[in-house]
Every structure is written in C-alpha cells, then in structure tokens.
Amino acid sequence: MNSEMPDWKNWMSWKVAEAGFTNRREQYLRPATYQKRFDDKLGGIALVTTDLPKHIAKARKGGLMTSTRRRLWNTLDWMSMQYSAGAPVEQLAEIWPYALEWAEEYARFDKAYDDSPENTSGDRIPHVALEENEYWCVALRLVCFGLLTGHAEQMPRVMAILDYVNANLGIHDGLLERLVAPWAPGRPIPDKATRHLPYRKLFKLFATEPDKRPALMATYLDEWYHASRREPYIDQHGEGDVAFYGYWAWEAAATTFVLGIDDSSYREMQFYPADLADLARRIAAGELVAHRPERRAGGESCSRTGWWYSPAQGTRRYFKQGDVLPIIDNSDWGDTFWLWALDQSAPTLGG
C-alpha cells in the first residue's frame, strides 16, 4: 500500500480546460474525448486506491489482481493523455512514483493469485507479457516515463516486475535492457526486440558512433508510424477514439536521453516528445529535483529552504527553513497544503 495518498484534489485540478486546448501537443486529441477520459481514468485510479484498504482482507485474490492491474493501465494512459493535452511535464514526474508503487502492488496481488487455490489451472503468466500488447501498454511506458522524469535509479524495481515468469522463460527485451543498463547492470541484453518493429530499429543507435546517431534517430522518427502498424496505439484517433491518448515515440526520447544525443536536428519532428527529453536532461543536470513532492500543512514550519507552492494559491513562494507556512484564507481548496516545487530555479523577470 502507498505510504501516502495522492493529493486527489490537486490532481483533479490538472484537467486542461477546453479554452486552453489549442495548446495541446497532440492535435488528434479531441476536447470532448479528453474531458470524458480524464474523469474516467482519474476517477478509476482514485476509486481503486481509496477503496482497496476497505476490502483487501475479504476480497478474492483474483479481484484484487484485476482491479490493481486496471489501475496501473489507467495511470499510464492518463499520463500519456496529460502529455498530449499540453499539461506541464512536471506532472508526469509527480505521478510516476505512484505508478511504480501501484505496479508493484499489482505484481504482489498477481503472484498471490497465482499461488492461491483460485488459480485452478495452476498456470503462471507474466505480470507484463513482453511479447504481447502489454509491452507497449505497460513495460515500455513504465520504463520510458521513469527515465524521462528523473527516476532512472528505480529501474531495478521496474525490471523486477517485468522479470516475473518472463525471466524463467528466457524472455528479455533488447531495447528495454539497453535503456536500463546504466542503472541495472549485469542483466542480459539480447539482440532481439520482443515486439520487433519499430523498436528493433533503435538498436543500431546504441552500436554506432555518437556523431551518426542524430541522423539515425531522424530516420527512426520518419518511419515510426508506418513501422508501428501492428502496435495497439496505431489508428486510434477519430470519431471512435475511446482508447486514443496520443501518438508518441516515448522510446525515442528515452534513447536520446540515455545516449546523450543532441536532438537539435530532429526535436521538431512529429511523434518526438522533445520537452520530456528536455525534462530528463534538466533533472540530470541538477536544475530540477525529481521526487514525490514533500507536503506540509499551512501553519507548520517549513522543513527546508526553497520554493514551495500551494494549490490554494497557484504560484510558487520562497520560504526559509523554520518559516511558518501561511494558511490561505477563503480558498475553495479548504485546508492549505504547501508542496515542495519541482522547479527550484529563481523566476525570471516578467516570468
């Protein structure tokens, strides 16, 4: 179970208003679809998280496994959708640690089901089937979002989830293993991609000279959509877009970050999430701090010097350690809470 519940009210406030939808990153994402899916996804995530402690003692193990698996998928879909809608990338950095904890919680319930009499077949299947659609739905996004939001050191935890049953079957994905290798050394790195296209095309970037990598990545992005024709995200936009969250080559940004590629020649190309690669570089350079935001109630003393923000106020404020954090009166948010800001840079003039 999570040691701390998300700030649901704050997360709900992240819905991008229709008036601001002209700034969305994914032009195929329709406002009506986004509004409905935002409520559906976040509502489902909150429902499972808040209800789980009430039912965990009596619920069937299969039910616990199914509900926590759906929460994980909803969380990754919601992160994809928020990026497509134009939300600040810092939101993804705040959500990802919860996604990892929820993935681990699902893994525990899935194993408990496998070990229980409810599993009448006795079969064990992976938490994430790397040779199926789950590769992109869970494995690729969980790895890439973690790398791109400053949580690369958590990759051993991610890979432990992916190893369940897969490792015993000798199933390892060549791209994921290459991406996590700096933080999870000593693992097998096969020359096979479990989903083959488009991902296998990135192997050559890891093997070639640094000066040739930008051109190869530009080619990868140019061919990405057609090469992805068998992947679950293809052709999902339009009037029936109930499962459309945007067309993004998350793995291209993750590879760019991991290999330190200069993306100036391809950062404007379609399907490339450039500002996520920028976020990863800024965190790695120490310009931003990536972790679940520390949370203090109004009226408490400030725990450390730096920039804090409150949903009740909407802007950052600078406090010194020991300062009493103010209470915002007459706020629609009710009780005042201050959160440690991901962005600790001083504001610029006029910014």
PDB file of N, CA and C in Angstrom, residues 27-119:
ATOM      1  N   GLN A  27      -2.575  17.039 -31.795  1.00  0.00           N
ATOM      2  CA  GLN A  27      -3.696  17.705 -32.463  1.00  0.00           C
ATOM      3  C   GLN A  27      -4.867  16.761 -32.735  1.00  0.00           C
ATOM      4  N   TYR A  28      -4.628  15.449 -32.736  1.00  0.00           N
ATOM      5  CA  TYR A  28      -5.711  14.499 -32.967  1.00  0.00           C
ATOM      6  C   TYR A  28      -6.549  14.243 -31.710  1.00  0.00           C
ATOM      7  N   LEU A  29      -6.088  14.716 -30.565  1.00  0.00           N
ATOM      8  CA  LEU A  29      -6.843  14.508 -29.331  1.00  0.00           C
ATOM      9  C   LEU A  29      -8.002  15.506 -29.286  1.00  0.00           C
ATOM     10  N   ARG A  30      -9.206  14.989 -29.237  1.00  0.00           N
ATOM     11  CA  ARG A  30     -10.395  15.844 -29.281  1.00  0.00           C
ATOM     12  C   ARG A  30     -10.785  16.293 -27.874  1.00  0.00           C
ATOM     13  N   PRO A  31     -11.228  17.557 -27.731  1.00  0.00           N
ATOM     14  CA  PRO A  31     -11.578  18.073 -26.400  1.00  0.00           C
ATOM     15  C   PRO A  31     -12.622  17.229 -25.686  1.00  0.00           C
ATOM     16  N   ALA A  32     -13.680  16.819 -26.376  1.00  0.00           N
ATOM     17  CA  ALA A  32     -14.742  16.055 -25.720  1.00  0.00           C
ATOM     18  C   ALA A  32     -14.225  14.710 -25.225  1.00  0.00           C
ATOM     19  N   THR A  33     -13.394  14.064 -26.049  1.00  0.00           N
ATOM     20  CA  THR A  33     -12.818  12.795 -25.635  1.00  0.00           C
ATOM     21  C   THR A  33     -11.927  12.984 -24.414  1.00  0.00           C
ATOM     22  N   TYR A  34     -11.099  14.021 -24.453  1.00  0.00           N
ATOM     23  CA  TYR A  34     -10.191  14.279 -23.329  1.00  0.00           C
ATOM     24  C   TYR A  34     -10.964  14.518 -22.037  1.00  0.00           C
ATOM     25  N   GLN A  35     -11.981  15.364 -22.094  1.00  0.00           N
ATOM     26  CA  GLN A  35     -12.727  15.684 -20.873  1.00  0.00           C
ATOM     27  C   GLN A  35     -13.322  14.431 -20.243  1.00  0.00           C
ATOM     28  N   LYS A  36     -13.901  13.578 -21.062  1.00  0.00           N
ATOM     29  CA  LYS A  36     -14.509  12.354 -20.539  1.00  0.00           C
ATOM     30  C   LYS A  36     -13.457  11.369 -20.052  1.00  0.00           C
ATOM     31  N   ARG A  37     -12.420  11.166 -20.830  1.00  0.00           N
ATOM     32  CA  ARG A  37     -11.405  10.200 -20.443  1.00  0.00           C
ATOM     33  C   ARG A  37     -10.627  10.647 -19.206  1.00  0.00           C
ATOM     34  N   PHE A  38     -10.416  11.943 -19.061  1.00  0.00           N
ATOM     35  CA  PHE A  38      -9.745  12.447 -17.855  1.00  0.00           C
ATOM     36  C   PHE A  38     -10.526  12.014 -16.618  1.00  0.00           C
ATOM     37  N   ASP A  39     -11.834  12.261 -16.629  1.00  0.00           N
ATOM     38  CA  ASP A  39     -12.663  11.899 -15.478  1.00  0.00           C
ATOM     39  C   ASP A  39     -12.697  10.389 -15.270  1.00  0.00           C
ATOM     40  N   ASP A  40     -12.835   9.649 -16.365  1.00  0.00           N
ATOM     41  CA  ASP A  40     -12.908   8.193 -16.259  1.00  0.00           C
ATOM     42  C   ASP A  40     -11.617   7.614 -15.691  1.00  0.00           C
ATOM     43  N   LYS A  41     -10.487   8.056 -16.240  1.00  0.00           N
ATOM     44  CA  LYS A  41      -9.205   7.484 -15.827  1.00  0.00           C
ATOM     45  C   LYS A  41      -8.864   7.863 -14.393  1.00  0.00           C
ATOM     46  N   LEU A  42      -8.911   9.163 -14.084  1.00  0.00           N
ATOM     47  CA  LEU A  42      -8.537   9.581 -12.741  1.00  0.00           C
ATOM     48  C   LEU A  42      -9.547   9.080 -11.714  1.00  0.00           C
ATOM     49  N   GLY A  43     -10.828   9.063 -12.082  1.00  0.00           N
ATOM     50  CA  GLY A  43     -11.833   8.535 -11.174  1.00  0.00           C
ATOM     51  C   GLY A  43     -11.597   7.074 -10.849  1.00  0.00           C
ATOM     52  N   GLY A  44     -11.234   6.285 -11.865  1.00  0.00           N
ATOM     53  CA  GLY A  44     -10.951   4.874 -11.641  1.00  0.00           C
ATOM     54  C   GLY A  44      -9.722   4.663 -10.776  1.00  0.00           C
ATOM     55  N   ILE A  45      -8.695   5.465 -11.007  1.00  0.00           N
ATOM     56  CA  ILE A  45      -7.476   5.372 -10.202  1.00  0.00           C
ATOM     57  C   ILE A  45      -7.781   5.666  -8.740  1.00  0.00           C
ATOM     58  N   ALA A  46      -8.526   6.751  -8.498  1.00  0.00           N
ATOM     59  CA  ALA A  46      -8.844   7.150  -7.125  1.00  0.00           C
ATOM     60  C   ALA A  46      -9.745   6.130  -6.442  1.00  0.00           C
ATOM     61  N   LEU A  47     -10.696   5.579  -7.190  1.00  0.00           N
ATOM     62  CA  LEU A  47     -11.639   4.622  -6.602  1.00  0.00           C
ATOM     63  C   LEU A  47     -10.909   3.382  -6.093  1.00  0.00           C
ATOM     64  N   VAL A  48     -10.034   2.814  -6.926  1.00  0.00           N
ATOM     65  CA  VAL A  48      -9.296   1.624  -6.502  1.00  0.00           C
ATOM     66  C   VAL A  48      -8.405   1.939  -5.304  1.00  0.00           C
ATOM     67  N   THR A  49      -7.715   3.071  -5.367  1.00  0.00           N
ATOM     68  CA  THR A  49      -6.748   3.409  -4.321  1.00  0.00           C
ATOM     69  C   THR A  49      -7.421   3.648  -2.979  1.00  0.00           C
ATOM     70  N   THR A  50      -8.538   4.349  -2.976  1.00  0.00           N
ATOM     71  CA  THR A  50      -9.211   4.663  -1.713  1.00  0.00           C
ATOM     72  C   THR A  50     -10.028   3.489  -1.179  1.00  0.00           C
ATOM     73  N   ASP A  51     -10.553   2.642  -2.073  1.00  0.00           N
ATOM     74  CA  ASP A  51     -11.383   1.515  -1.631  1.00  0.00           C
ATOM     75  C   ASP A  51     -10.571   0.277  -1.256  1.00  0.00           C
ATOM     76  N   LEU A  52      -9.360   0.159  -1.769  1.00  0.00           N
ATOM     77  CA  LEU A  52      -8.573  -1.052  -1.555  1.00  0.00           C
ATOM     78  C   LEU A  52      -8.390  -1.384  -0.069  1.00  0.00           C
ATOM     79  N   PRO A  53      -8.024  -0.408   0.768  1.00  0.00           N
ATOM     80  CA  PRO A  53      -7.834  -0.761   2.187  1.00  0.00           C
ATOM     81  C   PRO A  53      -9.108  -1.286   2.855  1.00  0.00           C
ATOM     82  N   LYS A  54     -10.270  -0.888   2.347  1.00  0.00           N
ATOM     83  CA  LYS A  54     -11.535  -1.311   2.952  1.00  0.00           C
ATOM     84  C   LYS A  54     -11.861  -2.772   2.630  1.00  0.00           C
ATOM     85  N   HIS A  55     -11.381  -3.255   1.501  1.00  0.00           N
ATOM     86  CA  HIS A  55     -11.808  -4.572   1.015  1.00  0.00           C
ATOM     87  C   HIS A  55     -10.690  -5.605   0.952  1.00  0.00           C
ATOM     88  N   ILE A  56      -9.472  -5.202   1.242  1.00  0.00           N
ATOM     89  CA  ILE A  56      -8.331  -6.079   0.982  1.00  0.00           C
ATOM     90  C   ILE A  56      -8.404  -7.377   1.781  1.00  0.00           C
ATOM     91  N   ALA A  57      -8.970  -7.313   2.991  1.00  0.00           N
ATOM     92  CA  ALA A  57      -8.990  -8.504   3.848  1.00  0.00           C
ATOM     93  C   ALA A  57      -9.980  -9.560   3.361  1.00  0.00           C
ATOM     94  N   LYS A  58     -11.063  -9.132   2.703  1.00  0.00           N
ATOM     95  CA  LYS A  58     -12.122 -10.063   2.338  1.00  0.00           C
ATOM     96  C   LYS A  58     -12.235 -10.326   0.840  1.00  0.00           C
ATOM     97  N   ALA A  59     -11.624  -9.490   0.035  1.00  0.00           N
ATOM     98  CA  ALA A  59     -11.781  -9.615  -1.423  1.00  0.00           C
ATOM     99  C   ALA A  59     -11.076 -10.850  -1.948  1.00  0.00           C
ATOM    100  N   ARG A  60     -11.597 -11.387  -3.039  1.00  0.00           N
ATOM    101  CA  ARG A  60     -10.947 -12.513  -3.707  1.00  0.00           C
ATOM    102  C   ARG A  60      -9.636 -12.047  -4.323  1.00  0.00           C
ATOM    103  N   LYS A  61      -8.677 -12.946  -4.323  1.00  0.00           N
ATOM    104  CA  LYS A  61      -7.357 -12.577  -4.850  1.00  0.00           C
ATOM    105  C   LYS A  61      -7.422 -12.236  -6.325  1.00  0.00           C
ATOM    106  N   GLY A  62      -8.283 -12.902  -7.065  1.00  0.00           N
ATOM    107  CA  GLY A  62      -8.434 -12.567  -8.475  1.00  0.00           C
ATOM    108  C   GLY A  62      -8.989 -11.171  -8.671  1.00  0.00           C
ATOM    109  N   GLY A  63      -9.906 -10.755  -7.807  1.00  0.00           N
ATOM    110  CA  GLY A  63     -10.460  -9.411  -7.890  1.00  0.00           C
ATOM    111  C   GLY A  63      -9.438  -8.342  -7.564  1.00  0.00           C
ATOM    112  N   LEU A  64      -8.616  -8.602  -6.554  1.00  0.00           N
ATOM    113  CA  LEU A  64      -7.559  -7.652  -6.202  1.00  0.00           C
ATOM    114  C   LEU A  64      -6.554  -7.524  -7.337  1.00  0.00           C
ATOM    115  N   MET A  65      -6.209  -8.644  -7.939  1.00  0.00           N
ATOM    116  CA  MET A  65      -5.276  -8.626  -9.064  1.00  0.00           C
ATOM    117  C   MET A  65      -5.852  -7.831 -10.231  1.00  0.00           C
ATOM    118  N   THR A  66      -7.111  -8.072 -10.563  1.00  0.00           N
ATOM    119  CA  THR A  66      -7.725  -7.412 -11.721  1.00  0.00           C
ATOM    120  C   THR A  66      -7.862  -5.909 -11.501  1.00  0.00           C
ATOM    121  N   SER A  67      -8.300  -5.503 -10.319  1.00  0.00           N
ATOM    122  CA  SER A  67      -8.529  -4.083 -10.070  1.00  0.00           C
ATOM    123  C   SER A  67      -7.218  -3.303 -10.025  1.00  0.00           C
ATOM    124  N   THR A  68      -6.169  -3.874  -9.434  1.00  0.00           N
ATOM    125  CA  THR A  68      -4.900  -3.146  -9.382  1.00  0.00           C
ATOM    126  C   THR A  68      -4.207  -3.128 -10.740  1.00  0.00           C
ATOM    127  N   ARG A  69      -4.426  -4.162 -11.553  1.00  0.00           N
ATOM    128  CA  ARG A  69      -3.890  -4.127 -12.922  1.00  0.00           C
ATOM    129  C   ARG A  69      -4.564  -3.018 -13.721  1.00  0.00           C
ATOM    130  N   ARG A  70      -5.875  -2.887 -13.599  1.00  0.00           N
ATOM    131  CA  ARG A  70      -6.588  -1.832 -14.313  1.00  0.00           C
ATOM    132  C   ARG A  70      -6.133  -0.461 -13.844  1.00  0.00           C
ATOM    133  N   ARG A  71      -5.886  -0.303 -12.532  1.00  0.00           N
ATOM    134  CA  ARG A  71      -5.404   0.988 -12.040  1.00  0.00           C
ATOM    135  C   ARG A  71      -4.068   1.345 -12.677  1.00  0.00           C
ATOM    136  N   LEU A  72      -3.169   0.371 -12.803  1.00  0.00           N
ATOM    137  CA  LEU A  72      -1.870   0.637 -13.420  1.00  0.00           C
ATOM    138  C   LEU A  72      -2.037   1.072 -14.864  1.00  0.00           C
ATOM    139  N   TRP A  73      -2.851   0.357 -15.629  1.00  0.00           N
ATOM    140  CA  TRP A  73      -3.072   0.723 -17.028  1.00  0.00           C
ATOM    141  C   TRP A  73      -3.705   2.113 -17.121  1.00  0.00           C
ATOM    142  N   ASN A  74      -4.675   2.391 -16.263  1.00  0.00           N
ATOM    143  CA  ASN A  74      -5.314   3.711 -16.270  1.00  0.00           C
ATOM    144  C   ASN A  74      -4.308   4.814 -15.980  1.00  0.00           C
ATOM    145  N   THR A  75      -3.388   4.553 -15.064  1.00  0.00           N
ATOM    146  CA  THR A  75      -2.401   5.569 -14.702  1.00  0.00           C
ATOM    147  C   THR A  75      -1.489   5.888 -15.879  1.00  0.00           C
ATOM    148  N   LEU A  76      -1.018   4.876 -16.570  1.00  0.00           N
ATOM    149  CA  LEU A  76      -0.140   5.107 -17.718  1.00  0.00           C
ATOM    150  C   LEU A  76      -0.899   5.762 -18.871  1.00  0.00           C
ATOM    151  N   ASP A  77      -2.154   5.377 -19.066  1.00  0.00           N
ATOM    152  CA  ASP A  77      -2.980   6.047 -20.081  1.00  0.00           C
ATOM    153  C   ASP A  77      -3.181   7.515 -19.723  1.00  0.00           C
ATOM    154  N   TRP A  78      -3.446   7.770 -18.459  1.00  0.00           N
ATOM    155  CA  TRP A  78      -3.693   9.140 -18.008  1.00  0.00           C
ATOM    156  C   TRP A  78      -2.442  10.001 -18.184  1.00  0.00           C
ATOM    157  N   MET A  79      -1.270   9.450 -17.880  1.00  0.00           N
ATOM    158  CA  MET A  79      -0.027  10.187 -18.085  1.00  0.00           C
ATOM    159  C   MET A  79       0.158  10.512 -19.567  1.00  0.00           C
ATOM    160  N   SER A  80      -0.093   9.534 -20.439  1.00  0.00           N
ATOM    161  CA  SER A  80       0.019   9.773 -21.879  1.00  0.00           C
ATOM    162  C   SER A  80      -0.935  10.881 -22.315  1.00  0.00           C
ATOM    163  N   MET A  81      -2.164  10.811 -21.832  1.00  0.00           N
ATOM    164  CA  MET A  81      -3.190  11.765 -22.224  1.00  0.00           C
ATOM    165  C   MET A  81      -2.869  13.169 -21.723  1.00  0.00           C
ATOM    166  N   GLN A  82      -2.359  13.282 -20.498  1.00  0.00           N
ATOM    167  CA  GLN A  82      -1.998  14.592 -19.969  1.00  0.00           C
ATOM    168  C   GLN A  82      -0.892  15.225 -20.802  1.00  0.00           C
ATOM    169  N   TYR A  83       0.079  14.424 -21.199  1.00  0.00           N
ATOM    170  CA  TYR A  83       1.123  14.962 -22.064  1.00  0.00           C
ATOM    171  C   TYR A  83       0.523  15.449 -23.376  1.00  0.00           C
ATOM    172  N   SER A  84      -0.332  14.640 -23.987  1.00  0.00           N
ATOM    173  CA  SER A  84      -0.938  15.015 -25.267  1.00  0.00           C
ATOM    174  C   SER A  84      -1.767  16.284 -25.148  1.00  0.00           C
ATOM    175  N   ALA A  85      -2.430  16.474 -23.994  1.00  0.00           N
ATOM    176  CA  ALA A  85      -3.303  17.628 -23.804  1.00  0.00           C
ATOM    177  C   ALA A  85      -2.536  18.916 -23.530  1.00  0.00           C
ATOM    178  N   GLY A  86      -1.223  18.824 -23.336  1.00  0.00           N
ATOM    179  CA  GLY A  86      -0.421  20.020 -23.130  1.00  0.00           C
ATOM    180  C   GLY A  86      -0.130  20.343 -21.685  1.00  0.00           C
ATOM    181  N   ALA A  87      -0.379  19.400 -20.780  1.00  0.00           N
ATOM    182  CA  ALA A  87      -0.107  19.638 -19.363  1.00  0.00           C
ATOM    183  C   ALA A  87       1.400  19.761 -19.129  1.00  0.00           C
ATOM    184  N   PRO A  88       1.818  20.459 -18.082  1.00  0.00           N
ATOM    185  CA  PRO A  88       3.250  20.571 -17.783  1.00  0.00           C
ATOM    186  C   PRO A  88       3.873  19.198 -17.563  1.00  0.00           C
ATOM    187  N   VAL A  89       5.068  19.008 -18.071  1.00  0.00           N
ATOM    188  CA  VAL A  89       5.719  17.705 -17.947  1.00  0.00           C
ATOM    189  C   VAL A  89       6.039  17.377 -16.494  1.00  0.00           C
ATOM    190  N   GLU A  90       6.128  18.399 -15.636  1.00  0.00           N
ATOM    191  CA  GLU A  90       6.405  18.143 -14.227  1.00  0.00           C
ATOM    192  C   GLU A  90       5.316  17.292 -13.581  1.00  0.00           C
ATOM    193  N   GLN A  91       4.105  17.337 -14.141  1.00  0.00           N
ATOM    194  CA  GLN A  91       3.040  16.483 -13.603  1.00  0.00           C
ATOM    195  C   GLN A  91       3.423  15.012 -13.704  1.00  0.00           C
ATOM    196  N   LEU A  92       4.004  14.618 -14.821  1.00  0.00           N
ATOM    197  CA  LEU A  92       4.367  13.217 -15.003  1.00  0.00           C
ATOM    198  C   LEU A  92       5.422  12.794 -13.995  1.00  0.00           C
ATOM    199  N   ALA A  93       6.319  13.725 -13.649  1.00  0.00           N
ATOM    200  CA  ALA A  93       7.341  13.411 -12.650  1.00  0.00           C
ATOM    201  C   ALA A  93       6.725  13.179 -11.278  1.00  0.00           C
ATOM    202  N   GLU A  94       5.631  13.846 -10.991  1.00  0.00           N
ATOM    203  CA  GLU A  94       4.946  13.640  -9.710  1.00  0.00           C
ATOM    204  C   GLU A  94       4.143  12.345  -9.703  1.00  0.00           C
ATOM    205  N   ILE A  95       3.568  11.980 -10.841  1.00  0.00           N
ATOM    206  CA  ILE A  95       2.711  10.792 -10.898  1.00  0.00           C
ATOM    207  C   ILE A  95       3.532   9.501 -10.923  1.00  0.00           C
ATOM    208  N   TRP A  96       4.690   9.517 -11.587  1.00  0.00           N
ATOM    209  CA  TRP A  96       5.393   8.253 -11.861  1.00  0.00           C
ATOM    210  C   TRP A  96       5.737   7.444 -10.609  1.00  0.00           C
ATOM    211  N   PRO A  97       6.186   8.048  -9.505  1.00  0.00           N
ATOM    212  CA  PRO A  97       6.456   7.207  -8.330  1.00  0.00           C
ATOM    213  C   PRO A  97       5.225   6.442  -7.853  1.00  0.00           C
ATOM    214  N   TYR A  98       4.051   7.019  -7.992  1.00  0.00           N
ATOM    215  CA  TYR A  98       2.831   6.290  -7.661  1.00  0.00           C
ATOM    216  C   TYR A  98       2.615   5.144  -8.649  1.00  0.00           C
ATOM    217  N   ALA A  99       2.867   5.420  -9.935  1.00  0.00           N
ATOM    218  CA  ALA A  99       2.707   4.368 -10.943  1.00  0.00           C
ATOM    219  C   ALA A  99       3.598   3.176 -10.609  1.00  0.00           C
ATOM    220  N   LEU A 100       4.829   3.432 -10.164  1.00  0.00           N
ATOM    221  CA  LEU A 100       5.730   2.340  -9.809  1.00  0.00           C
ATOM    222  C   LEU A 100       5.206   1.576  -8.597  1.00  0.00           C
ATOM    223  N   GLU A 101       4.768   2.284  -7.570  1.00  0.00           N
ATOM    224  CA  GLU A 101       4.237   1.604  -6.386  1.00  0.00           C
ATOM    225  C   GLU A 101       3.001   0.785  -6.738  1.00  0.00           C
ATOM    226  N   TRP A 102       2.156   1.339  -7.600  1.00  0.00           N
ATOM    227  CA  TRP A 102       0.948   0.611  -7.983  1.00  0.00           C
ATOM    228  C   TRP A 102       1.282  -0.585  -8.865  1.00  0.00           C
ATOM    229  N   ALA A 103       2.339  -0.473  -9.660  1.00  0.00           N
ATOM    230  CA  ALA A 103       2.787  -1.631 -10.439  1.00  0.00           C
ATOM    231  C   ALA A 103       3.276  -2.737  -9.507  1.00  0.00           C
ATOM    232  N   GLU A 104       4.014  -2.364  -8.466  1.00  0.00           N
ATOM    233  CA  GLU A 104       4.496  -3.354  -7.512  1.00  0.00           C
ATOM    234  C   GLU A 104       3.340  -3.961  -6.714  1.00  0.00           C
ATOM    235  N   GLU A 105       2.352  -3.154  -6.401  1.00  0.00           N
ATOM    236  CA  GLU A 105       1.204  -3.672  -5.673  1.00  0.00           C
ATOM    237  C   GLU A 105       0.421  -4.658  -6.541  1.00  0.00           C
ATOM    238  N   TYR A 106       0.222  -4.310  -7.803  1.00  0.00           N
ATOM    239  CA  TYR A 106      -0.412  -5.252  -8.731  1.00  0.00           C
ATOM    240  C   TYR A 106       0.396  -6.541  -8.819  1.00  0.00           C
ATOM    241  N   ALA A 107       1.711  -6.425  -8.894  1.00  0.00           N
ATOM    242  CA  ALA A 107       2.562  -7.616  -9.009  1.00  0.00           C
ATOM    243  C   ALA A 107       2.394  -8.525  -7.793  1.00  0.00           C
ATOM    244  N   ARG A 108       2.289  -7.939  -6.604  1.00  0.00           N
ATOM    245  CA  ARG A 108       2.101  -8.750  -5.401  1.00  0.00           C
ATOM    246  C   ARG A 108       0.756  -9.482  -5.433  1.00  0.00           C
ATOM    247  N   PHE A 109      -0.293  -8.775  -5.847  1.00  0.00           N
ATOM    248  CA  PHE A 109      -1.609  -9.407  -5.907  1.00  0.00           C
ATOM    249  C   PHE A 109      -1.665 -10.463  -7.014  1.00  0.00           C
ATOM    250  N   ASP A 110      -0.979 -10.205  -8.111  1.00  0.00           N
ATOM    251  CA  ASP A 110      -0.955 -11.172  -9.206  1.00  0.00           C
ATOM    252  C   ASP A 110      -0.259 -12.449  -8.767  1.00  0.00           C
ATOM    253  N   LYS A 111       0.864 -12.314  -8.076  1.00  0.00           N
ATOM    254  CA  LYS A 111       1.571 -13.507  -7.580  1.00  0.00           C
ATOM    255  C   LYS A 111       0.732 -14.234  -6.526  1.00  0.00           C
ATOM    256  N   ALA A 112       0.068 -13.453  -5.655  1.00  0.00           N
ATOM    257  CA  ALA A 112      -0.776 -14.082  -4.636  1.00  0.00           C
ATOM    258  C   ALA A 112      -1.896 -14.892  -5.278  1.00  0.00           C
ATOM    259  N   TYR A 113      -2.437 -14.376  -6.371  1.00  0.00           N
ATOM    260  CA  TYR A 113      -3.461 -15.129  -7.105  1.00  0.00           C
ATOM    261  C   TYR A 113      -2.860 -16.400  -7.696  1.00  0.00           C
ATOM    262  N   ASP A 114      -1.681 -16.283  -8.308  1.00  0.00           N
ATOM    263  CA  ASP A 114      -1.031 -17.462  -8.890  1.00  0.00           C
ATOM    264  C   ASP A 114      -0.811 -18.548  -7.843  1.00  0.00           C
ATOM    265  N   ASP A 115      -0.493 -18.128  -6.606  1.00  0.00           N
ATOM    266  CA  ASP A 115      -0.180 -19.070  -5.542  1.00  0.00           C
ATOM    267  C   ASP A 115      -1.420 -19.606  -4.828  1.00  0.00           C
ATOM    268  N   SER A 116      -2.604 -19.094  -5.175  1.00  0.00           N
ATOM    269  CA  SER A 116      -3.818 -19.414  -4.427  1.00  0.00           C
ATOM    270  C   SER A 116      -4.635 -20.517  -5.103  1.00  0.00           C
ATOM    271  N   PRO A 117      -5.568 -21.125  -4.367  1.00  0.00           N
ATOM    272  CA  PRO A 117      -6.473 -22.112  -4.963  1.00  0.00           C
ATOM    273  C   PRO A 117      -7.380 -21.531  -6.042  1.00  0.00           C
ATOM    274  N   GLU A 118      -7.528 -20.207  -6.073  1.00  0.00           N
ATOM    275  CA  GLU A 118      -8.341 -19.593  -7.128  1.00  0.00           C
ATOM    276  C   GLU A 118      -7.752 -19.864  -8.508  1.00  0.00           C
ATOM    277  N   ASN A 119      -6.460 -20.032  -8.569  1.00  0.00           N
ATOM    278  CA  ASN A 119      -5.782 -20.313  -9.835  1.00  0.00           C
ATOM    279  C   ASN A 119      -5.908 -21.810 -10.121  1.00  0.00           C
TER     280      ASN A 119
END
